[in-house]
């Protein structure tokens, strides 16, 4: 089977022939027809998460998939051969840059009927991230104010739509060339991050979804109202994440130190900071599917690459300039 493999951290992604996936009794074997490209894929290759995601190398890369069920394990009841599905596989079972992948039944959902395979392949990681930030942790309600950074990106383009669906007033940051685009997605207030300072223009926000970290995260704390919440997906990881991930005491202590400064700043301001590393969930994907088929959410695919250009496509992510998501197609 052809796949794109991380042989060593910081080494190039390489096309290789690998063994066929092992299909357990609660697994579903999927023929990969589309796979979304994420900065997470590049960060894993670069070894940025090797302390908190201890992958064994070589590792097949890829975190998003849409495709067709080939066969199912003996205890699978929700899917059958021929079903069109999509998923973000569990973090210990990634590997969507391949011709086939075995996915746990619990992580899988039927593909939305109203969109293409490439559009479905773009969605799972970013849509689940937006859902877990805004619905599960943020509990966003009508009338609240939400700031979503990098609104033209993969997570941002879905999060804007979801926040509007939940009834929030939505502000976002974007480049001047993307301002009309994010307004079309539903943003009420758009700030040109190159020429404007969002901290000077915004105040009294209930929630910030930050995908940049660093100074941007620190400034985000200051636009929140007392009791407001900043959810970061670029780090730093916090103690709650370390506990949930089951990390050893030494790593827990180290992670606590990494986020101590930002948590201290949040406490002084009367707000909170949480780190989110999204998890796989077929149940949440089914709710997202309903919103897509009802027209409340639409995927944004900026560019589609053939399967053979996966390496070039992933390398191109850092250059930016793609609205929404880039996707690898293997029809």
PDB file of N, CA and C in Angstrom, residues 18 58 98 102 109 170 300 313:
ATOM      1  N   UNK A  18       3.915   0.383   2.453  1.00  0.00           N
ATOM      2  CA  UNK A  18       3.748  -0.044   3.842  1.00  0.00           C
ATOM      3  C   UNK A  18       2.761  -1.199   3.895  1.00  0.00           C
ATOM      4  N   UNK A  58       8.830   4.589  12.135  1.00  0.00           N
ATOM      5  CA  UNK A  58       8.155   5.430  11.139  1.00  0.00           C
ATOM      6  C   UNK A  58       6.651   5.510  11.380  1.00  0.00           C
ATOM      7  N   UNK A  98      -2.537   7.880   3.027  1.00  0.00           N
ATOM      8  CA  UNK A  98      -2.331   6.507   2.582  1.00  0.00           C
ATOM      9  C   UNK A  98      -3.521   6.106   1.727  1.00  0.00           C
ATOM     10  N   UNK A 102      -7.503   1.952   8.715  1.00  0.00           N
ATOM     11  CA  UNK A 102      -8.477   1.342   9.627  1.00  0.00           C
ATOM     12  C   UNK A 102      -8.770   2.342  10.739  1.00  0.00           C
ATOM     13  N   UNK A 109     -18.051   8.886  11.055  1.00  0.00           N
ATOM     14  CA  UNK A 109     -19.424   9.306  10.789  1.00  0.00           C
ATOM     15  C   UNK A 109     -19.692   9.222   9.295  1.00  0.00           C
ATOM     16  N   UNK A 170     -19.749  38.072  16.122  1.00  0.00           N
ATOM     17  CA  UNK A 170     -18.431  37.506  15.833  1.00  0.00           C
ATOM     18  C   UNK A 170     -17.486  38.570  15.287  1.00  0.00           C
ATOM     19  N   UNK A 300     -14.767  25.073   3.378  1.00  0.00           N
ATOM     20  CA  UNK A 300     -14.031  25.994   2.516  1.00  0.00           C
ATOM     21  C   UNK A 300     -12.747  25.297   2.077  1.00  0.00           C
ATOM     22  N   UNK A 313       2.423  19.562  -1.239  1.00  0.00           N
ATOM     23  CA  UNK A 313       1.266  20.249  -0.669  1.00  0.00           C
ATOM     24  C   UNK A 313       1.508  20.599   0.792  1.00  0.00           C
TER      25      UNK A 313
END
